[in-house]
XYZ file of C-alpha atoms in Angstrom:
294
model
C -17.562 -21.716 -63.774
C -21.218 -20.759 -63.497
C -22.718 -17.975 -61.386
C -23.598 -20.239 -58.485
C -20.028 -21.493 -58.206
C -18.650 -17.953 -58.297
C -20.998 -16.870 -55.498
C -19.823 -19.780 -53.378
C -16.227 -18.538 -53.644
C -16.939 -15.013 -52.352
C -15.158 -14.457 -49.021
C -15.994 -10.800 -48.314
C -19.199 -8.781 -48.545
C -18.122 -5.215 -47.816
C -20.768 -2.554 -48.472
C -20.514 0.113 -45.736
C -22.080 3.548 -46.276
C -23.666 2.592 -49.590
C -27.116 4.056 -48.948
C -28.635 0.584 -48.766
C -32.267 0.862 -47.702
C -34.923 -1.582 -46.544
C -35.018 -5.221 -45.517
C -32.763 -7.991 -46.781
C -33.944 -11.381 -47.976
C -33.901 -13.976 -45.196
C -31.522 -16.398 -46.925
C -29.397 -13.833 -48.757
C -26.133 -14.546 -46.935
C -26.610 -18.315 -47.029
C -25.793 -18.214 -50.742
C -22.274 -17.039 -49.893
C -21.143 -20.069 -47.913
C -17.464 -19.056 -47.967
C -17.994 -15.618 -46.421
C -15.398 -14.640 -43.832
C -16.221 -10.950 -43.546
C -19.574 -9.139 -43.645
C -19.602 -5.341 -43.390
C -22.942 -3.605 -43.925
C -22.271 -0.716 -41.536
C -23.731 2.775 -41.871
C -26.672 2.013 -44.122
C -30.438 2.176 -43.587
C -31.206 -1.517 -43.394
C -34.186 -2.643 -41.326
C -35.854 -5.810 -40.121
C -33.953 -8.977 -39.311
C -30.410 -9.730 -40.387
C -30.300 -12.594 -42.910
C -29.366 -15.926 -41.373
C -25.703 -16.484 -40.498
C -25.988 -20.109 -39.445
C -24.641 -21.417 -42.770
C -21.470 -19.289 -42.593
C -18.991 -21.654 -40.963
C -15.980 -19.501 -41.920
C -17.294 -16.150 -40.681
C -14.703 -14.097 -38.794
C -15.941 -10.499 -38.943
C -19.508 -9.197 -38.655
C -20.016 -5.427 -38.739
C -23.618 -4.283 -39.129
C -23.304 -1.145 -37.015
C -25.544 1.879 -37.480
C -28.527 0.373 -39.225
C -31.972 -0.443 -37.836
C -31.774 -4.221 -37.530
C -33.990 -5.615 -34.803
C -34.803 -8.791 -32.936
C -32.596 -10.903 -30.717
C -28.895 -11.568 -31.207
C -28.231 -13.292 -34.536
C -27.289 -16.965 -34.358
C -23.913 -18.080 -35.691
C -22.675 -21.354 -37.132
C -21.300 -23.367 -34.177
C -17.943 -23.811 -35.917
C -17.529 -20.181 -36.963
C -14.605 -18.815 -34.910
C -15.805 -15.207 -35.011
C -13.212 -12.540 -34.182
C -15.224 -9.297 -34.462
C -18.908 -8.661 -33.713
C -20.041 -5.041 -34.106
C -23.757 -4.374 -33.595
C -23.582 -0.706 -32.537
C -26.562 1.522 -33.183
C -29.310 -0.934 -34.063
C -32.559 -1.948 -32.373
C -31.625 -5.361 -30.999
C -33.221 -6.452 -27.733
C -33.266 -9.376 -25.335
C -30.335 -10.869 -23.423
C -26.784 -11.095 -24.702
C -27.179 -14.822 -25.267
C -24.549 -15.279 -27.927
C -24.634 -18.597 -29.774
C -21.166 -18.529 -31.261
C -17.716 -19.987 -30.925
C -15.923 -17.222 -29.013
C -12.493 -18.825 -28.798
C -11.057 -16.183 -31.188
C -13.349 -13.260 -30.282
C -11.369 -10.058 -29.665
C -13.914 -7.299 -30.356
C -17.518 -7.230 -29.124
C -19.528 -4.010 -29.370
C -23.275 -4.021 -28.788
C -23.625 -0.385 -27.705
C -26.726 1.678 -28.472
C -29.286 -1.115 -28.582
C -31.966 -2.338 -26.173
C -30.315 -5.416 -24.700
C -31.249 -6.407 -21.168
C -30.073 -8.998 -18.685
C -26.505 -9.637 -17.565
C -23.878 -7.099 -18.550
C -21.231 -9.857 -18.494
C -22.697 -13.051 -20.004
C -20.721 -16.139 -18.915
C -19.979 -17.222 -22.492
C -18.354 -13.914 -23.382
C -16.132 -14.126 -20.313
C -14.619 -17.261 -21.854
C -13.279 -15.214 -24.794
C -9.745 -15.035 -23.412
C -8.493 -12.843 -26.265
C -11.015 -10.027 -25.687
C -9.486 -6.615 -26.418
C -12.554 -4.403 -26.930
C -15.801 -4.840 -24.960
C -18.494 -2.172 -25.156
C -22.149 -2.523 -24.188
C -22.918 1.119 -23.407
C -26.410 2.578 -23.782
C -28.469 -0.554 -23.236
C -30.649 -1.830 -20.396
C -28.143 -4.247 -18.889
C -27.405 -4.838 -15.220
C -25.024 -6.760 -13.025
C -21.725 -6.515 -11.204
C -18.111 -6.330 -12.247
C -17.025 -9.968 -11.915
C -13.945 -10.739 -9.856
C -12.690 -12.880 -12.719
C -12.764 -10.201 -15.419
C -9.008 -9.560 -15.439
C -8.138 -13.235 -15.464
C -10.744 -13.840 -18.166
C -9.659 -10.936 -20.393
C -5.938 -10.302 -19.764
C -5.527 -8.412 -23.080
C -8.446 -6.026 -22.498
C -7.711 -2.516 -23.797
C -11.151 -0.898 -24.121
C -14.024 -1.321 -21.645
C -17.196 0.771 -21.951
C -20.172 -0.066 -19.724
C -21.683 3.420 -19.602
C -25.348 4.275 -19.302
C -27.318 1.116 -18.822
C -30.724 0.162 -17.404
C -32.856 2.439 -19.485
C -34.056 5.983 -19.774
C -36.107 7.877 -17.211
C -37.789 11.256 -17.367
C -36.954 13.674 -14.574
C -38.137 17.195 -13.845
C -35.916 19.791 -15.455
C -33.754 17.218 -17.216
C -34.959 15.872 -20.587
C -33.341 12.457 -20.288
C -31.309 10.978 -17.455
C -29.597 7.616 -17.587
C -29.512 5.170 -14.722
C -27.217 2.187 -14.383
C -27.703 -1.073 -12.528
C -24.034 -1.918 -12.553
C -22.757 -2.241 -9.007
C -19.688 -3.213 -7.060
C -16.300 -1.549 -6.778
C -13.388 -0.831 -9.072
C -11.448 -4.113 -9.124
C -7.833 -3.797 -7.937
C -7.075 -6.470 -10.547
C -7.581 -3.894 -13.318
C -4.016 -2.815 -12.556
C -2.841 -6.031 -14.237
C -4.428 -5.073 -17.580
C -1.275 -3.689 -19.157
C -3.027 -2.850 -22.464
C -5.991 -0.987 -20.942
C -6.325 2.420 -22.610
C -10.042 3.195 -22.251
C -12.079 2.711 -19.093
C -15.566 4.226 -19.198
C -17.907 3.357 -16.326
C -19.891 6.559 -15.660
C -23.377 6.764 -14.174
C -23.151 3.463 -12.343
C -23.451 2.557 -8.674
C -19.785 1.858 -8.114
C -18.619 2.352 -4.541
C -15.405 2.067 -2.582
C -12.075 3.701 -3.244
C -9.872 4.099 -6.295
C -7.320 1.276 -5.953
C -3.691 2.242 -5.373
C -2.383 -0.021 -8.123
C -4.040 1.869 -10.984
C -0.848 3.857 -11.490
C 0.332 0.761 -13.379
C -2.109 1.527 -16.213
C 0.559 3.224 -18.286
C -1.401 3.110 -21.560
C -4.482 4.866 -20.190
C -5.870 7.511 -22.565
C -9.523 7.926 -21.550
C -10.631 7.442 -17.916
C -14.291 8.200 -17.126
C -15.716 7.247 -13.710
C -18.185 10.093 -13.145
C -21.553 9.936 -11.344
C -20.724 7.067 -9.003
C -20.363 6.644 -5.247
C -16.582 6.457 -5.096
C -15.063 7.689 -1.850
C -11.819 8.535 -0.121
C -8.773 10.220 -1.566
C -7.213 9.798 -4.978
C -3.929 7.848 -4.741
C -1.085 10.353 -4.842
C 0.819 8.489 -7.559
C -2.198 7.671 -9.734
C -1.190 9.810 -12.705
C 2.600 9.614 -12.511
C 2.779 6.813 -15.068
C -0.048 7.823 -17.418
C 1.766 9.906 -20.047
C -0.913 9.297 -22.698
C -3.904 10.443 -20.647
C -6.078 12.927 -22.572
C -9.487 12.676 -20.866
C -10.178 12.387 -17.133
C -13.786 12.668 -15.936
C -14.592 11.947 -12.279
C -17.315 14.517 -11.590
C -20.296 13.812 -9.328
C -18.547 11.529 -6.878
C -19.495 13.550 -3.774
C -17.507 11.359 -1.380
C -14.191 11.776 -3.193
C -12.192 14.095 -0.959
C -8.746 15.373 -0.083
C -6.464 17.073 -2.562
C -5.971 16.504 -6.254
C -2.646 14.680 -6.688
C 0.217 16.955 -7.803
C 1.124 14.230 -10.290
C -1.961 15.182 -12.301
C -0.250 18.280 -13.693
C 3.426 17.815 -12.890
C 4.415 15.548 -15.757
C 5.736 17.292 -18.885
C 4.563 14.371 -20.995
C 0.839 14.874 -20.402
C -1.439 15.658 -23.314
C -4.474 16.285 -21.114
C -7.315 17.885 -23.022
C -10.229 17.580 -20.588
C -10.337 17.144 -16.791
C -13.540 17.304 -14.752
C -13.730 16.933 -10.955
C -16.876 19.043 -10.489
C -19.271 18.147 -7.652
C -16.707 16.212 -5.671
C -15.709 16.973 -2.088
C -12.425 18.657 -2.927
C -11.422 22.163 -1.776
C -13.278 24.904 -3.615
C -10.267 25.649 -5.788
C -10.311 22.068 -7.058
C -14.019 21.652 -7.831
C -13.525 22.889 -11.339
C -13.569 21.735 -14.899
C -10.440 22.254 -16.928
C -10.255 22.196 -20.693
C -6.802 22.488 -22.159
C -5.699 23.544 -25.593
C -3.843 20.812 -27.470
C -0.104 20.888 -26.885
C 1.932 22.317 -29.732
C 5.433 20.911 -29.960
C-alpha cells in the first residue's frame, strides 16, 4: 500500500493544543477523503479553514480557539455532521450552514462575529440538538415558538451577549442584545435542559409557572432583561442540582424570593444574584456560598 492509499484510509485528524501556527493549505483536508473527525482546537491557526466539501463522512469538526476567519465553512451535502464547534475564531457573516443537519447534536459558534438570525431555519430542523451556543456574536432575533418542538432534547442553550460591543462612559465595554420576546412556557417540556443562559437581552414578561419542571437545571442566568412580576413560589422546589442562579438587573421583578430557594437540603447552590431587582431591601443581595462538604 503506497502513501496515497494510506492517507485515504485515515479517519481521524486529532491535533488539539499542538502549538500549530499559521495558515493551512487550501486542499489539505481533501487528501483525507475518509475523515470522520477533525480536531484542531486550541492552536494558533489563521486564515481560512481548508475545504471540507470532499469529506462526505465527516461527523465531528472542532476548530475552536484558533483565528480562522471568513464565512461558515461549506460541508459535503451528504456529510451527516454531529458536532460543529467553532468557538473563539474570527468568523463573520450569517449562520448560513450548508450541511446535512439530520444528526447534528452540538453546535457552538460562540465568540465570533456572526450576524443575522440567531435561530437560522436550517438549524431548527436538527431535531436531535442537545447543545446550542451562539453567545458573544452580533446576532439578533426572537425566541421562536417552535424551539421546544424543534429541539426536544435540548440541554444547553446559551444566547448571551449578542449584537456587538458599544463604548459607554465609565464602563469599558458593555454588551447589547437584539434578542427579544418572552421566556417560552414550552421550555418546561425540555426535560434534559440543564443550562439556560440568556442574559443582557430584551426579554419581557413573567417567569412561567411551569419552569419548576426543569429538574435537571444547573445553571440559570436571566440577568439584565425586562422580566416582571413575581417569581413562581414553587420554581426551585424541583431543582436539586442548581448551582448558579443569576437574575440581577430585572428592575420589574418584585415580591418575595420564594422560600423554596433555600429550603431544600439537596441544593448545592454556589452563586445567587438578585441585585437591582424590585425585591425588599433584605433580598436585593448577592449570595456566594461555600461548596457543601458532605
